[in-house]
Each structure stands twice: as C-alpha cells, then as structure tokens.
PDB file of C-alpha atoms in Angstrom:
ATOM      1  CA  GLY A   1    -127.314-201.681-238.890  1.00 54.00           C
ATOM      2  CA  ALA A   2    -128.200-205.449-239.102  1.00 77.00           C
ATOM      3  CA  GLY A   3    -131.208-204.911-237.251  1.00 91.00           C
ATOM      4  CA  VAL A   4    -133.414-202.846-235.692  1.00 95.00           C
ATOM      5  CA  SER A   5    -131.829-201.139-232.576  1.00 96.00           C
ATOM      6  CA  GLN A   6    -133.722-199.516-229.709  1.00 97.00           C
ATOM      7  CA  SER A   7    -132.526-197.286-226.995  1.00 97.00           C
ATOM      8  CA  PRO A   8    -132.563-197.552-223.889  1.00 97.00           C
ATOM      9  CA  SER A   9    -133.099-200.729-223.377  1.00 96.00           C
ATOM     10  CA  ASN A  10    -134.372-200.248-219.919  1.00 97.00           C
ATOM     11  CA  LYS A  11    -135.912-196.658-218.724  1.00 98.00           C
ATOM     12  CA  VAL A  12    -137.337-196.196-215.284  1.00 98.00           C
ATOM     13  CA  THR A  13    -138.609-192.558-214.764  1.00 98.00           C
ATOM     14  CA  GLU A  14    -140.694-190.793-212.007  1.00 97.00           C
ATOM     15  CA  LYS A  15    -144.329-189.950-212.619  1.00 97.00           C
ATOM     16  CA  GLY A  16    -144.606-186.679-214.296  1.00 97.00           C
ATOM     17  CA  LYS A  17    -141.138-186.693-215.910  1.00 98.00           C
ATOM     18  CA  ASP A  18    -141.003-187.149-219.933  1.00 98.00           C
ATOM     19  CA  VAL A  19    -138.967-189.576-221.522  1.00 98.00           C
ATOM     20  CA  GLU A  20    -137.306-190.214-225.365  1.00 98.00           C
ATOM     21  CA  LEU A  21    -137.267-193.459-226.557  1.00 98.00           C
ATOM     22  CA  ARG A  22    -135.477-193.733-229.966  1.00 98.00           C
ATOM     23  CA  CYS A  23    -135.531-196.481-232.441  1.00 97.00           C
ATOM     24  CA  ASP A  24    -132.917-196.768-235.545  1.00 96.00           C
ATOM     25  CA  PRO A  25    -134.368-198.830-238.216  1.00 94.00           C
ATOM     26  CA  ILE A  26    -132.759-201.020-240.638  1.00 91.00           C
ATOM     27  CA  SER A  27    -131.039-199.030-243.486  1.00 90.00           C
ATOM     28  CA  GLY A  28    -133.601-198.926-246.501  1.00 86.00           C
ATOM     29  CA  HIS A  29    -136.725-199.951-244.634  1.00 88.00           C
ATOM     30  CA  THR A  30    -139.134-196.647-245.258  1.00 87.00           C
ATOM     31  CA  ALA A  31    -142.151-198.180-243.032  1.00 88.00           C
ATOM     32  CA  LEU A  32    -141.472-198.017-239.110  1.00 92.00           C
ATOM     33  CA  TYR A  33    -144.236-198.913-236.751  1.00 93.00           C
ATOM     34  CA  TRP A  34    -144.094-198.313-232.844  1.00 96.00           C
ATOM     35  CA  TYR A  35    -146.067-200.642-230.786  1.00 95.00           C
ATOM     36  CA  ARG A  36    -146.656-200.788-226.876  1.00 96.00           C
ATOM     37  CA  GLN A  37    -146.752-204.091-224.880  1.00 94.00           C
ATOM     38  CA  ARG A  38    -148.206-203.985-221.637  1.00 92.00           C
ATOM     39  CA  LEU A  39    -147.832-207.084-219.148  1.00 86.00           C
ATOM     40  CA  GLY A  40    -150.302-209.937-219.613  1.00 79.00           C
ATOM     41  CA  GLN A  41    -151.706-208.266-222.909  1.00 82.00           C
ATOM     42  CA  GLY A  42    -151.010-208.129-226.578  1.00 84.00           C
ATOM     43  CA  LEU A  43    -149.245-205.617-228.967  1.00 90.00           C
ATOM     44  CA  GLU A  44    -150.659-202.293-229.291  1.00 92.00           C
ATOM     45  CA  PHE A  45    -150.475-200.286-232.110  1.00 91.00           C
ATOM     46  CA  LEU A  46    -149.600-196.679-231.790  1.00 95.00           C
ATOM     47  CA  ILE A  47    -148.221-195.189-234.754  1.00 94.00           C
ATOM     48  CA  TYR A  48    -146.681-195.974-238.475  1.00 90.00           C
ATOM     49  CA  PHE A  49    -144.414-193.576-240.392  1.00 91.00           C
ATOM     50  CA  GLN A  50    -143.844-193.940-243.894  1.00 88.00           C
ATOM     51  CA  GLY A  51    -140.714-192.165-244.676  1.00 88.00           C
ATOM     52  CA  ASN A  52    -141.040-189.362-242.652  1.00 89.00           C
ATOM     53  CA  SER A  53    -144.694-188.760-242.521  1.00 89.00           C
ATOM     54  CA  ALA A  54    -147.228-190.620-240.148  1.00 88.00           C
ATOM     55  CA  PRO A  55    -150.154-191.483-241.965  1.00 84.00           C
ATOM     56  CA  ASP A  56    -151.677-193.587-239.342  1.00 87.00           C
ATOM     57  CA  LYS A  57    -151.301-192.244-235.491  1.00 89.00           C
ATOM     58  CA  SER A  58    -154.818-193.967-234.415  1.00 88.00           C
ATOM     59  CA  GLY A  59    -153.170-195.736-231.838  1.00 92.00           C
ATOM     60  CA  LEU A  60    -151.472-192.935-229.666  1.00 94.00           C
ATOM     61  CA  PRO A  61    -153.497-193.551-226.336  1.00 93.00           C
ATOM     62  CA  SER A  62    -153.174-189.478-225.423  1.00 93.00           C
ATOM     63  CA  ASP A  63    -152.155-186.253-226.604  1.00 94.00           C
ATOM     64  CA  ARG A  64    -149.104-186.911-223.757  1.00 97.00           C
ATOM     65  CA  PHE A  65    -147.849-189.236-226.871  1.00 97.00           C
ATOM     66  CA  SER A  66    -145.898-187.864-229.501  1.00 97.00           C
ATOM     67  CA  ALA A  67    -143.348-189.524-232.591  1.00 97.00           C
ATOM     68  CA  GLU A  68    -141.613-188.074-234.998  1.00 96.00           C
ATOM     69  CA  ARG A  69    -138.809-189.315-237.655  1.00 95.00           C
ATOM     70  CA  THR A  70    -136.167-187.760-239.606  1.00 87.00           C
ATOM     71  CA  GLY A  71    -136.258-188.886-243.233  1.00 75.00           C
ATOM     72  CA  GLU A  72    -136.532-192.614-243.626  1.00 77.00           C
ATOM     73  CA  SER A  73    -133.823-193.221-240.682  1.00 90.00           C
ATOM     74  CA  VAL A  74    -134.060-192.451-236.597  1.00 95.00           C
ATOM     75  CA  SER A  75    -137.554-191.980-234.987  1.00 97.00           C
ATOM     76  CA  THR A  76    -138.229-190.859-231.281  1.00 97.00           C
ATOM     77  CA  LEU A  77    -141.148-191.564-229.230  1.00 98.00           C
ATOM     78  CA  THR A  78    -142.019-188.934-226.238  1.00 98.00           C
ATOM     79  CA  ILE A  79    -144.327-189.561-223.742  1.00 98.00           C
ATOM     80  CA  GLN A  80    -144.976-186.447-221.658  1.00 98.00           C
ATOM     81  CA  ARG A  81    -145.773-186.064-218.107  1.00 98.00           C
ATOM     82  CA  THR A  82    -145.275-190.068-217.856  1.00 98.00           C
ATOM     83  CA  GLN A  83    -148.073-192.207-215.520  1.00 97.00           C
ATOM     84  CA  GLN A  84    -147.538-195.382-214.191  1.00 96.00           C
ATOM     85  CA  GLU A  85    -149.954-197.115-216.742  1.00 95.00           C
ATOM     86  CA  ASP A  86    -147.338-195.814-219.123  1.00 97.00           C
ATOM     87  CA  SER A  87    -145.246-198.644-217.898  1.00 97.00           C
ATOM     88  CA  ALA A  88    -144.531-200.966-220.851  1.00 97.00           C
ATOM     89  CA  VAL A  89    -142.138-202.559-223.263  1.00 97.00           C
ATOM     90  CA  TYR A  90    -142.318-200.515-226.438  1.00 98.00           C
ATOM     91  CA  LEU A  91    -141.373-202.133-229.368  1.00 97.00           C
ATOM     92  CA  CYS A  92    -140.229-200.666-232.971  1.00 96.00           C
ATOM     93  CA  ALA A  93    -140.472-202.332-236.030  1.00 93.00           C
ATOM     94  CA  SER A  94    -139.465-201.612-239.666  1.00 91.00           C
ATOM     95  CA  SER A  95    -140.203-203.014-243.250  1.00 86.00           C
ATOM     96  CA  PHE A  96    -139.750-202.124-246.762  1.00 79.00           C
ATOM     97  CA  ARG A  97    -142.687-200.054-247.696  1.00 67.00           C
ATOM     98  CA  GLY A  98    -146.057-201.022-246.144  1.00 57.00           C
ATOM     99  CA  VAL A  99    -145.635-204.610-246.450  1.00 54.00           C
ATOM    100  CA  GLY A 100    -145.829-205.406-242.605  1.00 54.00           C
ATOM    101  CA  ALA A 101    -149.149-207.424-243.093  1.00 50.00           C
ATOM    102  CA  LEU A 102    -147.093-209.988-245.283  1.00 59.00           C
ATOM    103  CA  GLY A 103    -144.788-210.528-242.200  1.00 60.00           C
ATOM    104  CA  GLY A 104    -142.170-208.028-243.377  1.00 66.00           C
ATOM    105  CA  TYR A 105    -141.657-206.676-240.024  1.00 83.00           C
ATOM    106  CA  THR A 106    -138.380-206.627-238.056  1.00 89.00           C
ATOM    107  CA  PHE A 107    -138.648-205.648-234.602  1.00 93.00           C
ATOM    108  CA  GLY A 108    -136.374-204.402-232.202  1.00 96.00           C
ATOM    109  CA  SER A 109    -135.693-205.509-228.857  1.00 95.00           C
ATOM    110  CA  GLY A 110    -137.926-202.838-227.262  1.00 96.00           C
ATOM    111  CA  THR A 111    -137.284-200.479-224.470  1.00 98.00           C
ATOM    112  CA  ARG A 112    -138.813-201.284-220.985  1.00 97.00           C
ATOM    113  CA  LEU A 113    -140.190-198.481-219.349  1.00 98.00           C
ATOM    114  CA  THR A 114    -141.073-198.271-215.743  1.00 97.00           C
ATOM    115  CA  VAL A 115    -142.537-195.373-214.285  1.00 97.00           C
ATOM    116  CA  VAL A 116    -142.572-194.957-210.478  1.00 97.00           C
TER     117      VAL A 116
ATOM    118  CA  GLN B   1    -164.530-208.113-226.837  1.00 67.00           C
ATOM    119  CA  LYS B   2    -160.897-208.045-227.760  1.00 78.00           C
ATOM    120  CA  GLU B   3    -160.740-208.771-231.645  1.00 88.00           C
ATOM    121  CA  VAL B   4    -158.074-211.353-231.298  1.00 93.00           C
ATOM    122  CA  GLU B   5    -158.059-213.879-228.366  1.00 93.00           C
ATOM    123  CA  GLN B   6    -155.230-216.159-227.181  1.00 94.00           C
ATOM    124  CA  ASP B   7    -155.218-218.201-224.250  1.00 87.00           C
ATOM    125  CA  PRO B   8    -151.789-216.862-222.110  1.00 83.00           C
ATOM    126  CA  GLY B   9    -150.910-220.195-220.638  1.00 86.00           C
ATOM    127  CA  PRO B  10    -148.405-220.749-219.107  1.00 92.00           C
ATOM    128  CA  LEU B  11    -148.149-224.169-221.113  1.00 95.00           C
ATOM    129  CA  SER B  12    -145.395-226.810-219.987  1.00 97.00           C
ATOM    130  CA  VAL B  13    -144.876-229.828-222.181  1.00 97.00           C
ATOM    131  CA  PRO B  14    -141.797-232.652-222.329  1.00 97.00           C
ATOM    132  CA  GLU B  15    -139.602-232.429-225.094  1.00 98.00           C
ATOM    133  CA  GLY B  16    -140.586-234.271-227.755  1.00 97.00           C
ATOM    134  CA  ALA B  17    -144.263-233.466-227.470  1.00 97.00           C
ATOM    135  CA  ILE B  18    -146.672-232.001-229.945  1.00 97.00           C
ATOM    136  CA  VAL B  19    -147.713-228.497-228.944  1.00 97.00           C
ATOM    137  CA  SER B  20    -150.968-226.818-230.081  1.00 97.00           C
ATOM    138  CA  LEU B  21    -151.401-222.957-229.867  1.00 97.00           C
ATOM    139  CA  ASN B  22    -154.943-221.350-230.688  1.00 97.00           C
ATOM    140  CA  CYS B  23    -156.145-217.906-231.331  1.00 97.00           C
ATOM    141  CA  THR B  24    -159.633-217.112-232.059  1.00 97.00           C
ATOM    142  CA  TYR B  25    -160.953-213.597-233.537  1.00 96.00           C
ATOM    143  CA  SER B  26    -163.901-211.722-234.192  1.00 94.00           C
ATOM    144  CA  ASN B  27    -163.282-209.666-237.301  1.00 90.00           C
ATOM    145  CA  SER B  28    -164.122-211.330-240.455  1.00 90.00           C
ATOM    146  CA  ALA B  29    -162.278-208.701-242.446  1.00 88.00           C
ATOM    147  CA  PHE B  30    -158.740-210.457-241.249  1.00 89.00           C
ATOM    148  CA  GLN B  31    -157.345-212.150-244.312  1.00 87.00           C
ATOM    149  CA  TYR B  32    -153.555-212.679-243.057  1.00 87.00           C
ATOM    150  CA  PHE B  33    -152.650-214.455-240.030  1.00 91.00           C
ATOM    151  CA  MET B  34    -149.113-214.765-238.705  1.00 91.00           C
ATOM    152  CA  TRP B  35    -147.236-216.541-236.017  1.00 94.00           C
ATOM    153  CA  TYR B  36    -144.564-214.865-234.151  1.00 94.00           C
ATOM    154  CA  ARG B  37    -142.103-216.076-231.692  1.00 96.00           C
ATOM    155  CA  GLN B  38    -140.357-213.918-228.800  1.00 95.00           C
ATOM    156  CA  TYR B  39    -138.021-214.816-226.580  1.00 95.00           C
ATOM    157  CA  SER B  40    -137.392-213.433-223.246  1.00 91.00           C
ATOM    158  CA  ARG B  41    -136.249-209.387-223.518  1.00 89.00           C
ATOM    159  CA  LYS B  42    -136.310-209.770-227.142  1.00 92.00           C
ATOM    160  CA  GLY B  43    -138.659-208.435-229.934  1.00 93.00           C
ATOM    161  CA  PRO B  44    -141.259-210.872-231.753  1.00 93.00           C
ATOM    162  CA  GLU B  45    -140.025-212.483-234.795  1.00 92.00           C
ATOM    163  CA  LEU B  46    -142.131-214.354-237.492  1.00 90.00           C
ATOM    164  CA  LEU B  47    -142.281-217.750-237.573  1.00 92.00           C
ATOM    165  CA  MET B  48    -145.132-218.485-240.406  1.00 90.00           C
ATOM    166  CA  TYR B  49    -147.771-216.451-242.345  1.00 86.00           C
ATOM    167  CA  THR B  50    -150.745-217.540-244.086  1.00 87.00           C
ATOM    168  CA  TYR B  51    -153.360-216.103-246.265  1.00 81.00           C
ATOM    169  CA  SER B  52    -155.997-218.657-247.013  1.00 76.00           C
ATOM    170  CA  SER B  53    -157.891-221.259-245.008  1.00 84.00           C
ATOM    171  CA  GLY B  54    -155.989-224.778-244.929  1.00 86.00           C
ATOM    172  CA  ASN B  55    -152.644-225.841-243.552  1.00 90.00           C
ATOM    173  CA  LYS B  56    -148.969-224.471-244.277  1.00 92.00           C
ATOM    174  CA  GLU B  57    -146.139-226.272-243.049  1.00 94.00           C
ATOM    175  CA  ASP B  58    -142.556-225.289-242.424  1.00 93.00           C
ATOM    176  CA  GLY B  59    -140.318-227.930-240.960  1.00 96.00           C
ATOM    177  CA  ARG B  60    -141.543-228.858-237.583  1.00 97.00           C
ATOM    178  CA  PHE B  61    -144.182-225.827-237.427  1.00 97.00           C
ATOM    179  CA  THR B  62    -147.627-226.106-238.970  1.00 97.00           C
ATOM    180  CA  ALA B  63    -150.038-222.919-239.379  1.00 96.00           C
ATOM    181  CA  GLN B  64    -153.587-224.113-239.490  1.00 95.00           C
ATOM    182  CA  VAL B  65    -156.587-221.284-240.371  1.00 95.00           C
ATOM    183  CA  ASP B  66    -160.297-221.988-240.624  1.00 94.00           C
ATOM    184  CA  LYS B  67    -161.836-218.733-241.358  1.00 92.00           C
ATOM    185  CA  SER B  68    -165.469-220.303-241.431  1.00 92.00           C
ATOM    186  CA  SER B  69    -164.849-220.816-237.351  1.00 94.00           C
ATOM    187  CA  LYS B  70    -162.371-217.967-237.266  1.00 94.00           C
ATOM    188  CA  TYR B  71    -160.156-219.877-235.499  1.00 95.00           C
ATOM    189  CA  ILE B  72    -156.225-220.511-236.041  1.00 96.00           C
ATOM    190  CA  SER B  73    -153.612-222.624-234.779  1.00 96.00           C
ATOM    191  CA  LEU B  74    -149.801-223.336-234.724  1.00 97.00           C
ATOM    192  CA  PHE B  75    -148.753-226.824-234.120  1.00 97.00           C
ATOM    193  CA  ILE B  76    -145.347-227.756-233.163  1.00 98.00           C
ATOM    194  CA  ARG B  77    -143.715-231.230-233.643  1.00 98.00           C
ATOM    195  CA  ASP B  78    -140.946-232.612-231.799  1.00 98.00           C
ATOM    196  CA  SER B  79    -140.760-230.082-229.518  1.00 98.00           C
ATOM    197  CA  GLN B  80    -137.352-228.783-228.186  1.00 98.00           C
ATOM    198  CA  PRO B  81    -136.319-226.856-225.238  1.00 97.00           C
ATOM    199  CA  SER B  82    -134.933-223.891-227.544  1.00 97.00           C
ATOM    200  CA  ASP B  83    -139.107-223.738-228.557  1.00 98.00           C
ATOM    201  CA  SER B  84    -139.456-222.143-225.009  1.00 97.00           C
ATOM    202  CA  ALA B  85    -140.842-218.744-225.942  1.00 97.00           C
ATOM    203  CA  THR B  86    -144.088-216.805-225.992  1.00 95.00           C
ATOM    204  CA  TYR B  87    -145.734-217.294-229.263  1.00 97.00           C
ATOM    205  CA  LEU B  88    -148.120-214.547-230.468  1.00 95.00           C
ATOM    206  CA  CYS B  89    -150.750-214.887-233.252  1.00 95.00           C
ATOM    207  CA  ALA B  90    -151.085-211.613-235.428  1.00 91.00           C
ATOM    208  CA  MET B  91    -153.517-210.809-238.272  1.00 89.00           C
ATOM    209  CA  SER B  92    -154.462-208.210-240.629  1.00 85.00           C
ATOM    210  CA  ARG B  93    -156.873-207.087-242.981  1.00 82.00           C
ATOM    211  CA  ALA B  94    -154.999-206.363-245.831  1.00 72.00           C
ATOM    212  CA  THR B  95    -151.665-206.414-247.716  1.00 61.00           C
ATOM    213  CA  GLY B  96    -151.310-202.716-247.430  1.00 61.00           C
ATOM    214  CA  ALA B  97    -152.337-202.612-243.777  1.00 64.00           C
ATOM    215  CA  ASN B  98    -150.610-200.275-241.612  1.00 69.00           C
ATOM    216  CA  ASN B  99    -150.845-202.285-238.205  1.00 77.00           C
ATOM    217  CA  LEU B 100    -151.408-205.719-237.334  1.00 84.00           C
ATOM    218  CA  PHE B 101    -153.882-207.116-234.427  1.00 88.00           C
ATOM    219  CA  PHE B 102    -152.181-209.237-231.791  1.00 90.00           C
ATOM    220  CA  GLY B 103    -153.063-212.046-229.423  1.00 93.00           C
ATOM    221  CA  THR B 104    -151.531-211.825-225.950  1.00 92.00           C
ATOM    222  CA  GLY B 105    -149.254-214.356-226.396  1.00 94.00           C
ATOM    223  CA  THR B 106    -148.955-218.084-225.005  1.00 95.00           C
ATOM    224  CA  ARG B 107    -145.805-218.761-222.846  1.00 95.00           C
ATOM    225  CA  LEU B 108    -144.651-221.881-223.551  1.00 97.00           C
ATOM    226  CA  THR B 109    -141.735-224.147-221.847  1.00 97.00           C
ATOM    227  CA  VAL B 110    -140.366-227.199-223.005  1.00 98.00           C
ATOM    228  CA  ILE B 111    -138.995-229.429-220.431  1.00 97.00           C
ATOM    229  CA  PRO B 112    -135.680-231.305-221.434  1.00 96.00           C
TER     230      PRO B 112
END
C-alpha cells in the first residue's frame, strides 16, 4: 500500500482481556518498529523487526507484550491480560533496512487502545 | 532524568509569528537529530533531520543543533494555521540505530 496501515484505529477493551494490534508496512520496507505514545509522554520504543526476526525487543515493558512478523510483511503486537496503564496510542513505523535514524521512518496513524 | 526533555506547551501564537521550539538532552552519544510533526489522530511525519552542530534551513523551517550545550531548536518563520500540530524532537546515537529517543512533544496552535 501507499502508507503504513494500522488496525483497528480504536480499541476499547476490558481490563484482563487480550488484544491484538495489526500493522501493514509499506511494501518493500524490511524494517518495522513499534512505539507506544502515552498521554503527555514521548514515544517509547517497544520492538524492532528486520525481516521476520526481532533483534531488539528491549522496549517491551513486560512479558504480557509480544510481537511477531510474517516475512517482510504484516506484524501483530499482542498484549495479554491488559491493564489500565496499557492505555495508549500504539504506533507502527517501517523503513528500508535499518535507516530509521536518518529519518527514513514512515509512521502509521496508530491504534488508540483504551483499557477500562 | 529523561534522556530527552521538551516543554509540552501548549504554545499559541498569532499567524505570521516566528515560533521557537526546543529540546535538551543528556546523552552526548546522540549524533542525529530530527523534528517530527504530528497532527491530531495521525502518526508523526518527518520535518527535518540534522547531523552536526549548526543550522539547517528548509523553506520556513530552520533546525539548529548545539552539541556543546546539548540543545536543539526548530524555528518556524511566518507561521500559518496549518502549522498547528504537535512537534516532537527525536535523536539517535548512530545511523544504524534501531530506535529513536523522542521528546514529549510541544503542542502548537497558530491563531488566524
């Protein structure tokens, strides 16, 4: 597609439920990133994929968070047993190779997750 | 202490004003500096990136980096209502870095 697509755009879930967030990167972008944006805070790095491997998972806040990627395509971020502090906008970005540091990221519009 | 500090604002200015947005950082390893613009309910989009200390100009936007003071700025000249958005600074240690470190963002409103 023309841009990074994320779904759903909004998700309201009950505390304790599992949620899956989806990211469709730009075709041909080998690198994919997940960030979290909580209200009043900067973007927090969660995980980085190069192809379908994740060489950097250092930002995942707990073992309730996991992510996978199929080939150089769709990625899914899963949050198990959601807590209220998980409420945030989850942003996905993709780029060619790992050149994000030079501004090669293209971000999606995010999934706004609300845990009630 | 956060690695990147940015005043969240909000900042309101009249149309045509010069806007100054700033970030400070603590990690001297940061080498690459970026400014992103984020409209409501949208993802951030890259405005400018710089590598070295000094100024970089692109149209109405000027990015300034002072590595000795660990201070970066974005200036917007002749501000327009369409510039109303949240501006985030971001920085990285190296070209191949896997992640960027972001400021909290400054919300700017340009009043017609």
